């Protein structure tokens, strides 16, 4: 390194390297310039100067210098190594690996380059290469602990855990008897636990338990030791010893549900299905009774029996569990009980129990069977619980009456407004839900969660500007919108993107969805630093788990939503391409002079507003971008803040395909994945890929209305194509002809017969009838009136599953909205769509979409009467304006007590 230089310049070259490592870049740059004055073509110095400039954000100069240095000295491993580091800094890992390999051809035993190469191989999951590089590092430096551990981990990741065990045992053989010293006990203990977990993974259970017991004194993490021991004991069938150990663990943490589950397994009383015989229930009941006496303060020991108890025993246990929590006033009680609603019959029992408690507290002031009086707040918390209960069961009228009564009882409890907001969201009045959430926010301006919930409601109501202004109240000063992006606030970006998509602003929608996709790319990159850190700190079990998590990262629901949203945007862009400037000018020229004048005035106002907002943001960022030392922290400016360039993409479907492939790889069991695959591939005329999507849909849910749509659309589309001409087209045709008889829905039937059969099978379901009607119209456009009749003949039957207070209508608000959109946009009959809207408004009186009589969309509703009366503060910001006074008093709070229902 710098060997071809005279002694003085060689020392300066060492100074460059040292300055780079210590981040003293200006000093390193000065030394590099001193060398280059005398030796302007010295390749290694040019490369090191380029690397230093790269750290100073002068990338173009950096690449130019490094390439020039490499050109001047192609046989220097330093130049190749530096070139690799440059690519690595830009996340071009494959190119960086090529550079490292070229460097190793020149200097095969360079430990620095080998170590850097191994990190990139781990990042890129080149596991075979990772094993080879780690073996080479161990051969070169066998007295280094990290090389032994790295070699073992590489074999484990390369699906060879038994070899990893052998390497770790060989490493232990090199250690002294009294190892480890006091300052390395934690790291060594972690390595031993990792070795035991490898033995368990290989199925060497006896050997793992023996090793664990033998090394007990050297393992510092006693909790992990006990959890590993009990896992091995249960796998070996030593259930009595396992039960004792689980009881010991429960004495340490009696609220750990996993320990109770393990104890049940040891007693032979655990079922994955959650269904138990009466004898097993009795045994479980006695087990938890003894545990509750031992751990009387534990909530888990009282809550778990509610999952398996039935009938009167369940009622008694639920009563004993709920009463103290209502007295105490625990807002999360319903969330705790909500999984019980999936158990047959338990929701009815809970309803009877809640009503009995309500009646007793109202009439006597105390619980049934007790002489003690309850505090006044108990009734309010019972009403709060009942409101959520009826909301969950779909009885929204009753839910609203209960929550209104609770608010009237104690108007200062924030949770009441949050729950009423949630109920209004469920009944379809999103504007009123946002207003209630804003009331809750105003009651505690320092609560981030309530602020976030308010933002979410505003975005659901498509009040994006107002939501953004509310969200940034809890960000750092300065460029606040970018702070939300920097904080990887994905729920906000997804909700914002979905709102923009609903409003037809595809540029901003894409901007938000692709921002979420970038967060996942960043999370993938963030693992890089841990490849060396975890080996150094010996957190091996956590490291391997982290790598497994990273491998399934793109299966996360947030990524799925973002990718699906982006694909929908690209599909819409393909179906309705944005107009070019020339087309817009042509359209403008056709307008009347007065219309042109109005349009120009509107455009000037919009430009002025945008300019003013930009100036305000620049002032904020300038003011906050000044540090204590007086230096400005300049942030990069977004060249496309509104996503205008994103919608100008030449081939939207190829962009959609990028994200579709990720969904197909990581979410293959999602119906939405294959619905999107069908839509994209039909537009691309990729017939076999579209058919593959149809087959996947049939595999996942053959009775779904969406699956039926795709099936009929596909074969109808194929039948309307021209006869095959080329060999490939003929081959595709042959495949489809052979495959069609294997589909049971079409076997021996025409498409019309298959559609009629589907309708007959699902005649009581609104969505299935709508799908059948749509496909009838697709197959026979002349049968539009018959298709409409199929939808209009649908009946909203009563569902008798909701207990004592009557039945609930089967139709869901979301389904009725989907049918209305179908009538408007597909069947294109506005009269029928209007009739459907009026019809649904009777079933959904709170729905703003259907302009129900109690909704905020109805001029005569209580909500709008309040807006006209300004004495309680008004809610003008909901009318579409962007401004809002965040310091407004809570005067509006009283007004919402009038949002009651007529019984």
Tab-separated table of C-alpha atoms in Angstrom, residues 249-529:
chain	number	residue	atom	x	y	z
A	249	UNK	CA	-40.680	-19.858	35.403
A	250	UNK	CA	-44.197	-18.767	36.387
A	251	UNK	CA	-42.898	-17.763	39.807
A	252	UNK	CA	-40.557	-15.411	37.941
A	253	UNK	CA	-43.219	-14.056	35.559
A	254	UNK	CA	-46.823	-15.133	36.261
A	255	UNK	CA	-48.192	-13.047	33.365
A	256	UNK	CA	-46.338	-14.901	30.588
A	257	UNK	CA	-48.982	-16.696	28.506
A	258	UNK	CA	-46.324	-18.950	26.940
A	259	UNK	CA	-45.468	-20.489	30.318
A	260	UNK	CA	-49.143	-21.346	30.974
A	261	UNK	CA	-49.396	-22.918	27.531
A	262	UNK	CA	-46.258	-24.970	28.239
A	263	UNK	CA	-47.644	-26.110	31.586
A	264	UNK	CA	-50.855	-27.210	29.871
A	265	UNK	CA	-48.814	-29.209	27.335
A	266	UNK	CA	-46.952	-30.935	30.137
A	267	UNK	CA	-50.287	-31.853	31.710
A	268	UNK	CA	-51.593	-33.109	28.336
A	269	UNK	CA	-54.278	-30.422	28.374
A	270	UNK	CA	-53.425	-28.269	25.368
A	271	UNK	CA	-55.230	-28.260	21.996
A	272	UNK	CA	-54.336	-25.987	19.097
A	273	UNK	CA	-58.014	-25.828	18.128
A	274	UNK	CA	-59.017	-24.617	21.616
A	275	UNK	CA	-61.720	-27.303	21.843
A	276	UNK	CA	-61.722	-29.494	24.969
A	277	UNK	CA	-63.855	-32.323	26.351
A	278	UNK	CA	-65.821	-31.776	29.566
A	279	UNK	CA	-63.264	-33.839	31.538
A	280	UNK	CA	-60.390	-31.786	30.163
A	281	UNK	CA	-62.229	-28.553	31.017
A	282	UNK	CA	-62.660	-29.768	34.600
A	283	UNK	CA	-58.955	-30.604	34.864
A	284	UNK	CA	-57.958	-27.241	33.374
A	285	UNK	CA	-60.355	-25.471	35.706
A	286	UNK	CA	-58.814	-27.086	38.782
A	287	UNK	CA	-55.285	-26.361	37.449
A	288	UNK	CA	-55.982	-22.662	37.020
A	289	UNK	CA	-57.839	-22.498	40.324
A	290	UNK	CA	-54.702	-23.669	42.148
A	291	UNK	CA	-52.542	-21.300	40.080
A	292	UNK	CA	-54.837	-18.346	40.841
A	293	UNK	CA	-54.477	-19.026	44.562
A	294	UNK	CA	-50.705	-19.028	44.113
A	295	UNK	CA	-50.553	-15.951	41.828
A	296	UNK	CA	-53.589	-13.931	42.894
A	297	UNK	CA	-52.159	-10.695	41.417
A	298	UNK	CA	-51.729	-12.164	37.920
A	299	UNK	CA	-54.251	-11.103	35.276
A	300	UNK	CA	-53.260	-13.911	32.866
A	301	UNK	CA	-54.268	-16.635	35.308
A	302	UNK	CA	-57.778	-15.137	35.485
A	303	UNK	CA	-58.099	-14.361	31.760
A	304	UNK	CA	-56.929	-17.678	30.243
A	305	UNK	CA	-59.799	-19.794	31.723
A	306	UNK	CA	-62.302	-17.646	29.806
A	307	UNK	CA	-60.978	-19.265	26.614
A	308	UNK	CA	-61.899	-22.844	27.581
A	309	UNK	CA	-64.760	-22.547	30.109
A	310	UNK	CA	-68.339	-22.935	28.856
A	311	UNK	CA	-71.863	-22.078	30.020
A	312	UNK	CA	-72.442	-21.071	33.636
A	313	UNK	CA	-68.798	-21.619	34.582
A	314	UNK	CA	-67.745	-19.221	31.848
A	315	UNK	CA	-70.309	-16.664	33.017
A	316	UNK	CA	-69.101	-16.887	36.616
A	317	UNK	CA	-65.429	-16.593	35.637
A	318	UNK	CA	-66.155	-13.683	33.268
A	319	UNK	CA	-68.146	-11.913	35.984
A	320	UNK	CA	-65.296	-12.266	38.474
A	321	UNK	CA	-62.793	-11.053	35.863
A	322	UNK	CA	-64.787	-8.072	34.592
A	323	UNK	CA	-66.078	-6.520	37.843
A	324	UNK	CA	-62.786	-5.285	39.341
A	325	UNK	CA	-61.663	-3.943	35.931
A	326	UNK	CA	-64.896	-1.952	35.543
A	327	UNK	CA	-64.524	-0.547	39.049
A	328	UNK	CA	-60.926	0.371	38.319
A	329	UNK	CA	-61.849	1.836	34.921
A	330	UNK	CA	-59.648	-0.056	32.451
A	331	UNK	CA	-60.333	1.307	28.907
A	332	UNK	CA	-58.735	-1.723	27.204
A	333	UNK	CA	-61.149	-4.227	28.771
A	334	UNK	CA	-63.130	-4.786	25.563
A	335	UNK	CA	-59.937	-5.343	23.541
A	336	UNK	CA	-59.005	-7.983	26.102
A	337	UNK	CA	-62.404	-9.715	25.764
A	338	UNK	CA	-62.828	-9.353	21.975
A	339	UNK	CA	-61.227	-12.734	21.034
A	340	UNK	CA	-64.063	-14.430	22.987
A	341	UNK	CA	-66.561	-13.183	20.373
A	342	UNK	CA	-65.212	-15.809	17.978
A	343	UNK	CA	-66.263	-18.582	20.389
A	344	UNK	CA	-69.839	-19.812	19.725
A	345	UNK	CA	-72.333	-18.626	22.346
A	346	UNK	CA	-69.933	-16.611	24.478
A	347	UNK	CA	-70.931	-13.235	23.020
A	348	UNK	CA	-74.549	-13.845	24.111
A	349	UNK	CA	-73.432	-14.745	27.634
A	350	UNK	CA	-71.273	-11.628	27.829
A	351	UNK	CA	-74.180	-9.497	26.620
A	352	UNK	CA	-76.489	-10.873	29.315
A	353	UNK	CA	-73.766	-10.319	31.917
A	354	UNK	CA	-73.126	-6.714	30.822
A	355	UNK	CA	-76.848	-5.902	30.853
A	356	UNK	CA	-77.283	-7.450	34.283
A	357	UNK	CA	-74.380	-5.411	35.659
A	358	UNK	CA	-75.793	-2.248	34.046
A	359	UNK	CA	-79.258	-2.816	35.496
A	360	UNK	CA	-77.917	-3.543	38.984
A	361	UNK	CA	-75.622	-0.499	39.070
A	362	UNK	CA	-78.450	1.742	37.777
A	363	UNK	CA	-81.023	0.535	40.319
A	364	UNK	CA	-78.987	-0.291	43.430
A	365	UNK	CA	-75.698	1.522	42.826
A	366	UNK	CA	-73.746	-1.730	43.222
A	367	UNK	CA	-73.055	-5.088	41.585
A	368	UNK	CA	-75.568	-7.955	41.923
A	369	UNK	CA	-75.191	-9.850	45.207
A	370	UNK	CA	-73.016	-7.212	46.832
A	371	UNK	CA	-74.063	-4.577	49.333
A	372	UNK	CA	-71.148	-2.230	48.632
A	373	UNK	CA	-71.834	0.811	46.513
A	374	UNK	CA	-69.795	1.317	43.357
A	375	UNK	CA	-68.260	4.693	42.415
A	376	UNK	CA	-70.337	6.702	39.886
A	377	UNK	CA	-67.708	6.050	37.184
A	378	UNK	CA	-68.548	2.331	37.141
A	379	UNK	CA	-71.819	2.932	35.285
A	380	UNK	CA	-69.969	5.010	32.714
A	381	UNK	CA	-67.419	2.222	32.109
A	382	UNK	CA	-70.235	-0.349	31.782
A	383	UNK	CA	-71.911	1.849	29.145
A	384	UNK	CA	-68.521	2.250	27.449
A	385	UNK	CA	-68.125	-1.549	27.368
A	386	UNK	CA	-71.676	-2.080	26.091
A	387	UNK	CA	-71.177	0.453	23.288
A	388	UNK	CA	-68.140	-1.462	22.020
A	389	UNK	CA	-69.990	-4.760	22.464
A	390	UNK	CA	-72.951	-3.673	20.298
A	391	UNK	CA	-70.607	-2.115	17.771
A	392	UNK	CA	-68.777	-5.425	17.436
A	393	UNK	CA	-72.092	-7.241	16.918
A	394	UNK	CA	-73.249	-4.817	14.237
A	395	UNK	CA	-76.011	-3.190	16.321
A	396	UNK	CA	-74.742	0.317	15.757
A	397	UNK	CA	-77.926	2.154	16.792
A	398	UNK	CA	-77.745	0.661	20.267
A	399	UNK	CA	-73.976	1.234	20.402
A	400	UNK	CA	-74.429	4.947	19.661
A	401	UNK	CA	-77.179	5.318	22.263
A	402	UNK	CA	-74.959	3.716	24.926
A	403	UNK	CA	-71.897	5.823	24.103
A	404	UNK	CA	-74.033	9.002	24.032
A	405	UNK	CA	-75.346	8.145	27.478
A	406	UNK	CA	-71.802	7.551	28.716
A	407	UNK	CA	-70.683	10.936	27.347
A	408	UNK	CA	-73.666	12.627	29.016
A	409	UNK	CA	-72.725	10.887	32.280
A	410	UNK	CA	-69.041	11.953	32.209
A	411	UNK	CA	-68.223	14.338	29.352
A	412	UNK	CA	-64.523	14.647	30.247
A	413	UNK	CA	-63.337	11.094	29.436
A	414	UNK	CA	-61.349	11.109	26.188
A	415	UNK	CA	-61.819	7.398	25.452
A	416	UNK	CA	-65.575	7.911	25.044
A	417	UNK	CA	-65.056	10.263	22.103
A	418	UNK	CA	-62.493	7.948	20.516
A	419	UNK	CA	-64.919	5.012	20.682
A	420	UNK	CA	-67.825	7.092	19.348
A	421	UNK	CA	-65.547	8.134	16.491
A	422	UNK	CA	-64.831	4.470	15.771
A	423	UNK	CA	-68.540	3.589	15.803
A	424	UNK	CA	-69.321	6.454	13.407
A	425	UNK	CA	-66.583	5.153	11.126
A	426	UNK	CA	-68.191	1.706	11.150
A	427	UNK	CA	-71.624	3.148	10.276
A	428	UNK	CA	-70.098	5.073	7.367
A	429	UNK	CA	-70.055	8.686	8.586
A	430	UNK	CA	-66.377	9.396	8.129
A	431	UNK	CA	-66.607	13.200	8.406
A	432	UNK	CA	-68.394	12.991	11.764
A	433	UNK	CA	-65.906	10.321	12.902
A	434	UNK	CA	-63.030	12.688	12.082
A	435	UNK	CA	-64.762	15.496	13.997
A	436	UNK	CA	-65.196	13.303	17.101
A	437	UNK	CA	-61.563	12.208	16.884
A	438	UNK	CA	-60.568	15.875	16.708
A	439	UNK	CA	-62.639	16.546	19.838
A	440	UNK	CA	-60.755	13.785	21.633
A	441	UNK	CA	-57.446	15.243	20.426
A	442	UNK	CA	-58.304	18.716	21.674
A	443	UNK	CA	-58.954	17.313	25.149
A	444	UNK	CA	-55.319	16.225	25.485
A	445	UNK	CA	-52.979	18.005	23.104
A	446	UNK	CA	-49.932	16.171	24.507
A	447	UNK	CA	-51.145	12.651	23.653
A	448	UNK	CA	-49.437	11.336	20.501
A	449	UNK	CA	-51.683	8.251	20.211
A	450	UNK	CA	-54.920	10.277	20.238
A	451	UNK	CA	-53.371	12.696	17.738
A	452	UNK	CA	-52.444	9.778	15.457
A	453	UNK	CA	-55.932	8.286	15.733
A	454	UNK	CA	-57.405	11.677	14.779
A	455	UNK	CA	-55.077	11.843	11.740
A	456	UNK	CA	-56.162	8.369	10.680
A	457	UNK	CA	-59.862	9.339	10.844
A	458	UNK	CA	-59.190	12.509	8.841
A	459	UNK	CA	-57.416	10.522	6.141
A	460	UNK	CA	-60.304	8.049	6.005
A	461	UNK	CA	-62.569	11.066	5.437
A	462	UNK	CA	-60.178	12.286	2.679
A	463	UNK	CA	-59.225	15.412	4.648
A	464	UNK	CA	-55.570	15.042	3.678
A	465	UNK	CA	-54.404	18.637	4.153
A	466	UNK	CA	-55.989	18.846	7.592
A	467	UNK	CA	-54.573	15.431	8.513
A	468	UNK	CA	-51.063	16.516	7.530
A	469	UNK	CA	-51.291	19.690	9.616
A	470	UNK	CA	-52.477	17.623	12.582
A	471	UNK	CA	-49.794	14.944	12.146
A	472	UNK	CA	-46.888	17.381	12.079
A	473	UNK	CA	-47.803	18.675	15.547
A	474	UNK	CA	-45.752	15.783	16.895
A	475	UNK	CA	-42.821	15.952	14.474
A	476	UNK	CA	-39.597	17.895	14.872
A	477	UNK	CA	-39.447	21.511	13.782
A	478	UNK	CA	-38.472	22.257	10.238
A	479	UNK	CA	-39.393	20.318	7.124
A	480	UNK	CA	-42.167	18.579	8.952
A	481	UNK	CA	-43.627	16.530	6.140
A	482	UNK	CA	-40.211	15.031	5.424
A	483	UNK	CA	-39.883	14.186	9.111
A	484	UNK	CA	-42.844	11.823	8.776
A	485	UNK	CA	-40.963	10.129	5.947
A	486	UNK	CA	-37.678	10.068	7.913
A	487	UNK	CA	-39.476	8.497	10.876
A	488	UNK	CA	-40.774	5.745	8.526
A	489	UNK	CA	-44.342	6.544	9.586
A	490	UNK	CA	-45.798	3.917	7.273
A	491	UNK	CA	-49.379	3.827	8.585
A	492	UNK	CA	-49.661	7.546	7.749
A	493	UNK	CA	-48.164	7.152	4.273
A	494	UNK	CA	-50.419	4.200	3.460
A	495	UNK	CA	-53.585	5.932	4.680
A	496	UNK	CA	-52.571	9.114	2.851
A	497	UNK	CA	-51.828	7.177	-0.356
A	498	UNK	CA	-55.184	5.391	-0.202
A	499	UNK	CA	-56.947	8.726	0.293
A	500	UNK	CA	-55.189	10.287	-2.707
A	501	UNK	CA	-56.066	7.202	-4.773
A	502	UNK	CA	-59.754	7.543	-3.849
A	503	UNK	CA	-59.602	11.196	-4.905
A	504	UNK	CA	-57.945	10.307	-8.227
A	505	UNK	CA	-54.618	12.023	-7.463
A	506	UNK	CA	-52.443	9.185	-8.741
A	507	UNK	CA	-49.171	11.130	-8.570
A	508	UNK	CA	-49.403	11.799	-4.849
A	509	UNK	CA	-50.807	8.308	-4.215
A	510	UNK	CA	-47.840	6.708	-5.985
A	511	UNK	CA	-45.487	9.003	-4.078
A	512	UNK	CA	-46.831	7.687	-0.770
A	513	UNK	CA	-46.945	4.013	-1.764
A	514	UNK	CA	-43.426	4.064	-3.198
A	515	UNK	CA	-42.199	5.837	-0.049
A	516	UNK	CA	-43.334	2.800	1.968
A	517	UNK	CA	-41.586	0.494	-0.500
A	518	UNK	CA	-38.398	2.535	0.016
A	519	UNK	CA	-38.675	2.070	3.784
A	520	UNK	CA	-38.557	-1.690	3.280
A	521	UNK	CA	-35.512	-1.318	1.034
A	522	UNK	CA	-33.894	0.741	3.826
A	523	UNK	CA	-34.766	-1.910	6.419
A	524	UNK	CA	-33.097	-4.511	4.192
A	525	UNK	CA	-29.995	-2.309	3.941
A	526	UNK	CA	-29.953	-1.680	7.695
A	527	UNK	CA	-29.041	-5.309	8.359
A	528	UNK	CA	-25.610	-4.746	6.779
A	529	UNK	CA	-23.972	-3.297	9.906
